[in-house]
CSV table of N, CA and C in Angstrom, one decimal:
chain,number,residue,atom,x,y,z
F,12,LEU,N,166.1,46.0,-212.6
F,12,LEU,CA,166.7,45.3,-211.5
F,12,LEU,C,166.7,43.7,-211.1
F,13,LEU,N,168.0,43.0,-212.0
F,13,LEU,CA,167.4,41.5,-212.1
F,13,LEU,C,168.5,41.0,-210.7
F,14,PHE,N,167.1,40.0,-210.3
F,14,PHE,CA,167.3,39.0,-209.0
F,14,PHE,C,167.3,37.6,-209.8
F,15,ALA,N,168.9,36.9,-209.0
F,15,ALA,CA,168.8,35.6,-209.4
F,15,ALA,C,168.0,34.6,-208.9
F,16,PRO,N,167.5,33.1,-208.6
F,16,PRO,CA,167.5,32.3,-207.6
F,16,PRO,C,167.8,32.8,-206.5
F,17,GLY,N,166.5,33.0,-205.6
F,17,GLY,CA,167.3,32.9,-204.5
F,17,GLY,C,166.1,33.9,-203.4
F,18,GLU,N,166.6,33.5,-202.2
F,18,GLU,CA,165.6,34.5,-201.1
F,18,GLU,C,166.8,35.1,-200.4
F,19,TYR,N,165.5,36.5,-200.6
F,19,TYR,CA,166.3,37.6,-200.4
F,19,TYR,C,165.1,38.4,-199.0
F,20,PRO,N,166.2,38.1,-198.1
F,20,PRO,CA,165.3,38.4,-196.1
F,20,PRO,C,165.6,40.2,-196.1
F,21,ASN,N,164.4,40.3,-195.9
F,21,ASN,CA,164.4,41.8,-195.5
F,21,ASN,C,164.5,43.0,-196.3
F,22,ILE,N,164.5,42.6,-197.2
F,22,ILE,CA,164.9,43.8,-198.7
F,22,ILE,C,163.2,44.3,-198.5
F,23,ASP,N,163.1,46.0,-198.5
F,23,ASP,CA,162.2,46.3,-198.7
F,23,ASP,C,162.8,48.1,-199.8
F,24,PHE,N,161.7,47.9,-200.8
F,24,PHE,CA,162.4,48.8,-201.5
F,24,PHE,C,161.5,49.5,-203.0
F,25,GLU,N,161.9,50.7,-202.5
F,25,GLU,CA,160.7,51.1,-204.1
F,25,GLU,C,160.8,51.7,-205.3
F,26,VAL,N,160.2,51.0,-205.7
F,26,VAL,CA,160.7,50.7,-207.6
F,26,VAL,C,159.8,51.8,-208.4
F,27,GLY,N,161.0,52.8,-208.7
F,27,GLY,CA,161.6,54.1,-209.5
F,27,GLY,C,160.2,53.9,-211.0
F,28,TYR,N,161.1,55.2,-211.2
F,28,TYR,CA,160.4,55.4,-212.6
F,28,TYR,C,161.4,54.4,-213.5
F,29,TYR,N,160.7,54.2,-214.6
F,29,TYR,CA,161.4,53.5,-215.5
F,29,TYR,C,162.4,52.2,-215.3
F,30,THR,N,161.8,51.5,-214.0
F,30,THR,CA,162.5,50.6,-213.1
F,30,THR,C,162.3,49.4,-213.5
F,31,SER,N,162.3,47.6,-214.0
F,31,SER,CA,161.8,47.2,-214.1
F,31,SER,C,162.2,46.2,-212.9
F,32,VAL,N,161.5,45.3,-212.6
F,32,VAL,CA,162.2,44.4,-211.5
F,32,VAL,C,161.4,42.9,-212.4
F,33,ILE,N,163.0,41.9,-212.5
F,33,ILE,CA,162.7,41.3,-212.7
F,33,ILE,C,163.4,39.7,-211.9
F,34,GLY,N,163.0,38.6,-211.2
F,34,GLY,CA,163.1,37.5,-211.2
F,34,GLY,C,163.4,36.3,-212.4
F,35,LEU,N,164.7,35.8,-212.0
F,35,LEU,CA,165.5,35.4,-213.5
F,35,LEU,C,165.4,33.7,-213.0
F,36,GLY,N,164.3,33.4,-212.4
F,36,GLY,CA,164.2,31.4,-212.0
F,36,GLY,C,162.7,31.5,-213.1
F,37,GLU,N,162.9,30.1,-213.1
F,37,GLU,CA,162.2,29.7,-214.2
F,37,GLU,C,160.7,29.2,-213.8
F,38,SER,N,160.8,29.8,-212.6
F,38,SER,CA,158.9,29.9,-211.8
F,38,SER,C,158.9,31.0,-210.8
F,39,PRO,N,157.8,32.4,-210.5
F,39,PRO,CA,158.2,33.3,-209.5
F,39,PRO,C,158.0,32.8,-207.7
F,40,ASP,N,158.8,31.4,-207.6
F,40,ASP,CA,158.8,30.4,-206.8
F,40,ASP,C,160.6,30.8,-206.6
F,41,ASP,N,161.2,30.9,-206.9
F,41,ASP,CA,162.2,30.5,-207.5
F,41,ASP,C,163.1,31.8,-206.9
F,42,VAL,N,162.1,33.3,-206.8
F,42,VAL,CA,162.5,34.3,-206.0
F,42,VAL,C,162.0,35.2,-205.5
F,43,GLN,N,162.3,35.2,-204.4
F,43,GLN,CA,161.1,35.4,-202.6
F,43,GLN,C,161.7,36.4,-202.5
F,44,PHE,N,160.9,37.3,-202.2
F,44,PHE,CA,161.0,38.3,-200.8
F,44,PHE,C,160.7,37.8,-199.9
F,45,THR,N,161.6,37.8,-199.0
F,45,THR,CA,160.8,37.4,-197.1
F,45,THR,C,161.2,38.2,-196.1
F,46,ASN,N,160.5,37.9,-195.0
F,46,ASN,CA,159.9,38.6,-193.9
F,46,ASN,C,160.2,40.3,-194.5
F,47,CYS,N,159.7,41.0,-194.7
F,47,CYS,CA,159.5,42.1,-195.2
F,47,CYS,C,158.8,42.5,-195.0
F,48,SER,N,159.2,43.9,-194.4
F,48,SER,CA,157.0,44.9,-194.1
F,48,SER,C,157.0,45.0,-195.8
F,49,LYS,N,157.3,45.2,-197.0
F,49,LYS,CA,156.4,46.1,-197.9
F,49,LYS,C,157.2,45.0,-199.3
F,50,GLY,N,158.6,44.6,-199.1
F,50,GLY,CA,159.3,44.3,-200.6
F,50,GLY,C,159.5,45.4,-202.0
F,51,PRO,N,159.5,44.7,-203.1
F,51,PRO,CA,159.1,46.0,-203.6
F,51,PRO,C,157.5,46.3,-203.9
F,52,HIS,N,157.8,48.3,-204.0
F,52,HIS,CA,156.3,48.5,-203.9
F,52,HIS,C,156.9,49.8,-204.6
F,53,VAL,N,155.2,50.0,-204.8
F,53,VAL,CA,155.1,51.9,-205.4
F,53,VAL,C,154.1,52.5,-204.4
F,54,PRO,N,154.7,53.7,-203.1
F,54,PRO,CA,154.0,53.5,-202.5
F,54,PRO,C,153.1,55.0,-202.7
F,55,ALA,N,152.8,55.0,-203.7
F,55,ALA,CA,152.1,56.5,-204.4
F,55,ALA,C,151.0,57.8,-203.4
F,56,LEU,N,149.9,56.8,-202.5
F,56,LEU,CA,149.1,56.9,-202.1
F,56,LEU,C,149.6,57.4,-200.8
F,57,ASP,N,151.0,57.0,-200.1
F,57,ASP,CA,151.3,57.3,-199.1
F,57,ASP,C,152.2,58.3,-198.8
F,58,LYS,N,152.6,59.3,-200.4
F,58,LYS,CA,153.3,59.9,-200.9
F,58,LYS,C,152.5,61.4,-200.8
F,59,PHE,N,151.7,61.3,-201.1
F,59,PHE,CA,151.0,62.7,-202.0
F,59,PHE,C,149.6,62.3,-200.8
F,60,THR,N,149.2,62.4,-199.4
F,60,THR,CA,147.9,62.4,-198.7
F,60,THR,C,147.7,63.5,-198.6
F,61,ASP,N,148.9,65.1,-199.4
F,61,ASP,CA,147.3,65.6,-198.9
F,61,ASP,C,146.1,66.0,-200.2
F,62,ARG,N,146.6,65.4,-200.6
F,62,ARG,CA,145.3,64.8,-202.2
F,62,ARG,C,144.4,63.8,-202.2
F,63,PRO,N,142.5,64.4,-201.9
F,63,PRO,CA,141.8,63.9,-201.7
F,63,PRO,C,141.7,62.6,-202.1
F,64,PRO,N,141.0,61.3,-201.6
F,64,PRO,CA,140.6,61.5,-200.7
F,64,PRO,C,142.2,60.7,-199.7
F,65,ASN,N,142.7,59.9,-200.6
F,65,ASN,CA,144.2,59.8,-199.7
F,65,ASN,C,145.2,59.7,-200.5
F,66,GLY,N,145.7,60.4,-201.7
F,66,GLY,CA,147.0,61.0,-202.4
F,66,GLY,C,146.3,61.0,-204.0
F,67,SER,N,147.4,60.3,-204.4
F,67,SER,CA,146.9,60.3,-206.0
F,67,SER,C,148.1,59.4,-206.3
F,68,GLY,N,147.6,58.2,-207.3
F,68,GLY,CA,148.3,57.3,-207.7
F,68,GLY,C,148.7,57.6,-209.2
F,69,LEU,N,148.6,59.0,-210.3
F,69,LEU,CA,148.9,59.4,-211.3
F,69,LEU,C,150.2,59.6,-211.5
F,70,ASN,N,151.1,59.4,-210.7
F,70,ASN,CA,152.6,59.6,-211.5
F,70,ASN,C,153.2,57.8,-211.2
F,71,THR,N,152.6,57.6,-211.0
F,71,THR,CA,153.5,55.9,-210.6
F,71,THR,C,153.5,54.7,-212.1
F,72,PHE,N,153.6,55.3,-213.5
F,72,PHE,CA,153.8,54.6,-214.8
F,72,PHE,C,155.3,54.2,-214.7
F,73,TRP,N,155.2,53.6,-215.6
F,73,TRP,CA,156.4,53.4,-216.5
F,73,TRP,C,157.4,52.4,-215.7
F,74,ARG,N,157.1,51.7,-214.6
F,74,ARG,CA,157.4,50.7,-213.2
F,74,ARG,C,156.2,49.5,-213.7
F,75,SER,N,157.6,48.1,-213.4
F,75,SER,CA,156.9,47.0,-213.5
F,75,SER,C,157.8,45.7,-213.0
F,76,VAL,N,157.0,45.0,-212.3
F,76,VAL,CA,157.8,43.8,-212.2
F,76,VAL,C,157.1,42.1,-212.8
F,77,GLU,N,158.1,41.4,-212.4
F,77,GLU,CA,157.5,39.8,-212.7
F,77,GLU,C,158.5,39.1,-212.3
F,78,ASN,N,157.8,38.1,-212.4
F,78,ASN,CA,158.6,36.8,-211.9
F,78,ASN,C,159.5,36.6,-210.1
F,79,PHE,N,158.6,36.7,-209.6
F,79,PHE,CA,158.9,36.8,-208.0
F,79,PHE,C,157.3,37.2,-207.5
F,80,ALA,N,158.5,36.7,-205.6
F,80,ALA,CA,156.9,35.6,-205.7
F,80,ALA,C,157.2,37.0,-203.9
F,81,THR,N,156.2,36.8,-203.2
F,81,THR,CA,156.6,38.2,-201.7
F,81,THR,C,155.2,37.3,-201.1
F,82,ASN,N,155.4,37.8,-200.1
F,82,ASN,CA,154.4,38.1,-198.9
F,82,ASN,C,154.8,38.7,-197.9
F,83,PRO,N,155.0,40.5,-197.8
F,83,PRO,CA,155.6,41.3,-197.0
F,83,PRO,C,154.2,41.3,-195.9
F,84,ALA,N,154.1,41.6,-195.0
F,84,ALA,CA,153.7,41.9,-193.5
F,84,ALA,C,153.2,42.8,-194.1
F,85,GLU,N,153.1,44.1,-194.8
F,85,GLU,CA,152.0,45.5,-194.8
F,85,GLU,C,151.5,44.8,-196.0
F,86,GLY,N,151.3,44.1,-196.6
F,86,GLY,CA,150.8,42.8,-197.9
F,86,GLY,C,151.7,44.2,-199.1
F,87,MET,N,151.2,43.4,-200.6
F,87,MET,CA,152.2,44.1,-201.6
F,87,MET,C,151.5,45.4,-201.7
F,88,HIS,N,152.8,46.9,-202.0
F,88,HIS,CA,152.1,48.5,-201.5
F,88,HIS,C,151.9,48.6,-203.4
F,89,TRP,N,151.2,48.4,-204.6
F,89,TRP,CA,151.6,48.6,-205.5
F,89,TRP,C,150.4,49.3,-206.5
F,90,VAL,N,150.5,51.3,-206.3
F,90,VAL,CA,149.6,51.9,-206.8
F,90,VAL,C,149.7,51.8,-208.5
F,91,VAL,N,148.9,51.8,-209.4
F,91,VAL,CA,148.9,51.7,-210.2
F,91,VAL,C,148.1,53.0,-210.8
F,92,SER,N,148.4,53.7,-212.3
F,92,SER,CA,147.9,55.2,-213.4
F,92,SER,C,146.9,54.3,-214.5
F,93,GLN,N,146.3,55.2,-214.5
F,93,GLN,CA,145.4,54.5,-216.1
F,93,GLN,C,146.3,53.7,-217.2
């Protein structure tokens, strides 16, 4: 997913398998996700709460993000695997 320079308000989305989110500006501040709860995120720990202690991050590989700024209200959720 490519994002041109600009502000993207109120956008929350899960970054899925084999997906890259890339800001096309010269700097991260050129592409901003604003006024959002989560922004781009990987919420694996929220999905599998039946696994101790609070879920699992073992299925979160093959995803990437780069070159954008965000300050989501709930904090950035980015679960990583080995």
